[in-house]
Amino acid sequence: MRKISFITSLMMLLVFHSCKMDNEILDVNEKTREIIGESYFNDRSSNEGMIVLGAKLNDPYRYETMLRAQNELLNERSYGYIPPLRSTYKYVRVLPVDEYYLDLIKADTNIVFFDYPLHYEIASMGTYYHDPSIADSLPTWQYCVIPSNYSFPVGVKFELIYDLYFPPEVSDDTFYTDLEERAFKITGNLDENYTRASSWRPSATIKAYDDVVEGYIPLHGVKVIARRFTKVKEGLTDEKGYCVVNGTFKYPVNYSIKWERAYWDIRSGAIWQAYTDGPKIRGKWTLNIDKGSKSLMFATIHRAAYKFYYGNCLGLRRPILSIGKTKIHYKDSYGTGVYWGNWSILGILPDIKIWGKKSDGTYKETNYVYGTTIHELGHQSHALHIGTINFWQNTKFIYESWATAVEWKLTNHHYNVELAKNASCVNYNHENGHQLWTNSAINIEYTPVFIDLIDDFNQANVYGSDYINDEITGYSLSYIQNKILDDTYGLHSLSLSLKANKKGNTTDSSIHNLLLKYYGHGF
């Protein structure tokens, strides 16, 4: 796909699109601007903008500094036998030429990559960073710490910034404690009120506000990073939102969240890695992500992605790509959601875009951002299940109605089952199950046809004869996915597939009644 010409790519973009609402289908001129224009990449209107770098730092973990600290100590006192200090790690940067190479290096999840340099002060933390010397349309430098004997994949070039030495994490051995302290002193990094303390292991509890719950809920599977200069440790939060990182420190650390996992990457803008900054402290980080922020949108997208990729997705195929990871672009403006496809054409476009604001500029409720993310991941799951070519041969009626059902069922399951201990969630019905669809619906392809196979509510009996006569119940998402969707491309093939795979008390007559009002729309 990396060799597709610009014109071919543009033509493909005009055809291959799927979105949550009709008014978010972009016209030719807007898409062209988004591909080649500045507006696609600039998402700097929010106060939570780009990270601002300060002065260059003097890293105490630099190998030459540690070597100097060792020599000074051995000249001053006797420790007995001390093994020679050898550089154990390298601090490097990599410039991926495109998204393909970015995916290639990030395939190794043992390495923590940063978009910003670790040897500079952060003067002002934001939600993303992109080196000003790199075109906004290209990935920025990736900074990381690697073992000295580490090899990047073939074709990936890196620059050595400097060699590192990290004292072993062995209780509070006198020499190595003295060594680290002296290196911090040499580099001017000992706090004025410094007093020697024992090693400690950073931990965190991360929660985020939810509008349905009307309170804070734990975030499961969040990558929390604790860092001091180039010493980097990480941990993943459990179901209570709690984690302990995989290493110890003797000094305060800088905490942060990097909104990515092995299968997906949340971006603040088109290509910028999304971050949430934390404090520099010696102790536990307790974070409640509040309303009215990009970080809450990142957290909500993460919740939906975590359910689909790692949690209970009710038997649906998880949208795991065979190469690379799904790029989810959070857009801090008015809109809904778009699924582009399972690739990033020209190394520019993300796979999914989620808009987080209403028309009045305020942030959307979290349940709608959650549902939109599930909806777009539902498209990706569908495409992976039946094949991308087959997916785009479906009528919009089929693929949008299916994603609507996935959104409805998984979002309701999240609130009514997984969060059911909260009274606010007990009677939650996401988007009202789309039961109010009629022939005059504005977004006419977003129908409850698959929802009606699952629920036990006949809207015609309640709202009247203008609504769907739904006499069918008892199907599940996984049954529909595995028995119905494979041979379904439009309304006629859906009818045939339903009749060939009837479940429970379903009859040909009830299938006819269910589908009757969809005829005449070209579905």
Short mmCIF file of N, CA and C in Angstrom, two decimals, residues 263-264 304-324 326 339 342 352 373-391 402-403 406-407 410 476-483 485-486:
data_model
loop_
_atom_site.label_atom_id
_atom_site.label_comp_id
_atom_site.label_asym_id
_atom_site.label_seq_id
_atom_site.Cartn_x
_atom_site.Cartn_y
_atom_site.Cartn_z
N TYR A 263 -2.40 -3.05 20.27
CA TYR A 263 -3.29 -3.16 19.13
C TYR A 263 -3.84 -1.83 18.65
N TRP A 264 -3.71 -0.78 19.45
CA TRP A 264 -4.24 0.52 19.02
C TRP A 264 -3.39 1.66 19.55
N ALA A 304 -13.46 2.16 25.46
CA ALA A 304 -14.15 1.42 24.41
C ALA A 304 -13.21 0.47 23.70
N ALA A 305 -12.00 0.95 23.39
CA ALA A 305 -11.03 0.10 22.71
C ALA A 305 -10.63 -1.08 23.59
N TYR A 306 -10.46 -0.82 24.88
CA TYR A 306 -10.07 -1.91 25.78
C TYR A 306 -11.14 -3.00 25.82
N LYS A 307 -12.40 -2.61 25.84
CA LYS A 307 -13.48 -3.61 25.84
C LYS A 307 -13.45 -4.44 24.57
N PHE A 308 -13.27 -3.78 23.42
CA PHE A 308 -13.32 -4.51 22.15
C PHE A 308 -12.09 -5.40 21.96
N TYR A 309 -10.92 -4.94 22.40
CA TYR A 309 -9.70 -5.70 22.16
C TYR A 309 -9.36 -6.70 23.26
N TYR A 310 -9.67 -6.35 24.51
CA TYR A 310 -9.25 -7.19 25.63
C TYR A 310 -10.40 -7.65 26.52
N GLY A 311 -11.49 -6.92 26.53
CA GLY A 311 -12.58 -7.22 27.44
C GLY A 311 -13.62 -8.14 26.82
N ASN A 312 -14.84 -8.06 27.34
CA ASN A 312 -15.94 -8.88 26.86
C ASN A 312 -16.60 -8.20 25.67
N CYS A 313 -16.31 -8.70 24.47
CA CYS A 313 -16.90 -8.13 23.25
C CYS A 313 -18.04 -9.01 22.75
N LEU A 314 -18.59 -9.84 23.64
CA LEU A 314 -19.78 -10.65 23.35
C LEU A 314 -19.60 -11.56 22.15
N GLY A 315 -18.40 -12.10 22.00
CA GLY A 315 -18.13 -13.08 20.95
C GLY A 315 -17.81 -12.52 19.60
N LEU A 316 -17.75 -11.20 19.46
CA LEU A 316 -17.41 -10.60 18.17
C LEU A 316 -15.92 -10.77 17.88
N ARG A 317 -15.58 -10.72 16.61
CA ARG A 317 -14.17 -10.76 16.25
C ARG A 317 -13.49 -9.48 16.73
N ARG A 318 -12.37 -9.65 17.41
CA ARG A 318 -11.62 -8.48 17.86
C ARG A 318 -10.92 -7.86 16.65
N PRO A 319 -10.94 -6.54 16.55
CA PRO A 319 -10.40 -5.86 15.35
C PRO A 319 -8.88 -5.74 15.37
N ILE A 320 -8.20 -6.86 15.47
CA ILE A 320 -6.74 -6.87 15.55
C ILE A 320 -6.15 -6.97 14.15
N LEU A 321 -5.33 -6.01 13.78
CA LEU A 321 -4.71 -6.00 12.46
C LEU A 321 -3.56 -6.99 12.42
N SER A 322 -3.34 -7.57 11.26
CA SER A 322 -2.23 -8.52 11.11
C SER A 322 -0.89 -7.80 11.08
N ILE A 323 -0.89 -6.55 10.65
CA ILE A 323 0.33 -5.73 10.61
C ILE A 323 0.02 -4.37 11.23
N GLY A 324 0.85 -3.94 12.15
CA GLY A 324 0.67 -2.63 12.75
C GLY A 324 -0.47 -2.58 13.74
N THR A 326 -4.15 -0.22 15.06
CA THR A 326 -5.19 0.71 14.64
C THR A 326 -4.89 2.10 15.18
N TYR A 339 -14.73 5.69 9.91
CA TYR A 339 -13.84 4.55 9.71
C TYR A 339 -13.35 4.60 8.27
N ASN A 342 -8.55 -0.40 6.96
CA ASN A 342 -7.54 -1.04 7.80
C ASN A 342 -6.13 -0.75 7.32
N ILE A 352 -9.28 5.35 12.05
CA ILE A 352 -10.54 5.79 12.65
C ILE A 352 -10.37 7.21 13.15
N THR A 373 -16.87 5.24 19.38
CA THR A 373 -15.66 4.44 19.24
C THR A 373 -16.01 2.98 18.99
N ILE A 374 -16.97 2.45 19.74
CA ILE A 374 -17.42 1.07 19.52
C ILE A 374 -17.96 0.91 18.11
N HIS A 375 -18.74 1.90 17.66
CA HIS A 375 -19.33 1.86 16.31
C HIS A 375 -18.24 1.72 15.24
N GLU A 376 -17.22 2.57 15.32
CA GLU A 376 -16.17 2.54 14.29
C GLU A 376 -15.31 1.27 14.39
N LEU A 377 -15.05 0.82 15.60
CA LEU A 377 -14.34 -0.46 15.76
C LEU A 377 -15.21 -1.62 15.27
N GLY A 378 -16.53 -1.46 15.37
CA GLY A 378 -17.44 -2.46 14.82
C GLY A 378 -17.29 -2.59 13.32
N HIS A 379 -17.11 -1.45 12.64
CA HIS A 379 -16.82 -1.50 11.20
C HIS A 379 -15.53 -2.27 10.94
N GLN A 380 -14.50 -1.96 11.71
CA GLN A 380 -13.22 -2.62 11.48
C GLN A 380 -13.31 -4.12 11.73
N SER A 381 -14.01 -4.51 12.79
CA SER A 381 -14.22 -5.92 13.08
C SER A 381 -14.96 -6.61 11.94
N HIS A 382 -15.98 -5.96 11.41
CA HIS A 382 -16.77 -6.49 10.30
C HIS A 382 -15.89 -6.69 9.06
N ALA A 383 -15.07 -5.67 8.75
CA ALA A 383 -14.20 -5.75 7.58
C ALA A 383 -13.18 -6.87 7.71
N LEU A 384 -12.64 -7.03 8.90
CA LEU A 384 -11.67 -8.11 9.11
C LEU A 384 -12.33 -9.48 9.05
N HIS A 385 -13.59 -9.54 9.48
CA HIS A 385 -14.30 -10.82 9.51
C HIS A 385 -14.64 -11.33 8.11
N ILE A 386 -15.12 -10.44 7.25
CA ILE A 386 -15.54 -10.89 5.92
C ILE A 386 -14.54 -10.53 4.83
N GLY A 387 -13.48 -9.79 5.18
CA GLY A 387 -12.50 -9.35 4.19
C GLY A 387 -12.81 -7.93 3.73
N THR A 388 -11.76 -7.15 3.55
CA THR A 388 -11.94 -5.73 3.23
C THR A 388 -12.69 -5.52 1.91
N ILE A 389 -12.36 -6.30 0.88
CA ILE A 389 -13.03 -6.14 -0.42
C ILE A 389 -14.52 -6.45 -0.28
N ASN A 390 -14.84 -7.55 0.41
CA ASN A 390 -16.24 -7.91 0.61
C ASN A 390 -16.97 -6.84 1.42
N PHE A 391 -16.28 -6.28 2.40
CA PHE A 391 -16.90 -5.26 3.25
C PHE A 391 -17.36 -4.08 2.41
N TRP A 402 -25.27 -2.73 10.92
CA TRP A 402 -24.53 -3.68 11.75
C TRP A 402 -23.70 -2.94 12.80
N ALA A 403 -22.97 -1.91 12.40
CA ALA A 403 -22.17 -1.16 13.36
C ALA A 403 -23.07 -0.49 14.41
N VAL A 406 -23.83 -3.19 16.92
CA VAL A 406 -22.65 -3.44 17.75
C VAL A 406 -22.50 -2.34 18.80
N GLU A 407 -22.66 -1.10 18.35
CA GLU A 407 -22.57 0.04 19.27
C GLU A 407 -23.61 -0.06 20.38
N LEU A 410 -22.89 -3.42 22.76
CA LEU A 410 -21.69 -3.38 23.59
C LEU A 410 -21.71 -2.20 24.56
N SER A 476 -28.16 -13.25 18.82
CA SER A 476 -27.03 -12.60 19.48
C SER A 476 -26.12 -12.00 18.42
N LEU A 477 -25.27 -11.08 18.85
CA LEU A 477 -24.31 -10.49 17.91
C LEU A 477 -23.42 -11.55 17.28
N SER A 478 -22.92 -12.47 18.09
CA SER A 478 -22.00 -13.48 17.56
C SER A 478 -22.71 -14.41 16.58
N TYR A 479 -23.99 -14.74 16.85
CA TYR A 479 -24.74 -15.59 15.91
C TYR A 479 -24.93 -14.87 14.58
N ILE A 480 -25.30 -13.60 14.64
CA ILE A 480 -25.49 -12.83 13.40
C ILE A 480 -24.19 -12.72 12.64
N GLN A 481 -23.10 -12.42 13.36
CA GLN A 481 -21.79 -12.30 12.71
C GLN A 481 -21.39 -13.59 12.01
N ASN A 482 -21.57 -14.72 12.67
CA ASN A 482 -21.06 -15.99 12.15
C ASN A 482 -22.02 -16.71 11.22
N LYS A 483 -23.31 -16.40 11.30
CA LYS A 483 -24.30 -17.12 10.50
C LYS A 483 -24.97 -16.26 9.42
N LEU A 485 -23.95 -12.58 8.47
CA LEU A 485 -23.22 -11.53 7.75
C LEU A 485 -22.38 -12.03 6.59
N ASP A 486 -21.87 -13.24 6.67
CA ASP A 486 -20.96 -13.73 5.63
C ASP A 486 -21.56 -13.66 4.23
#
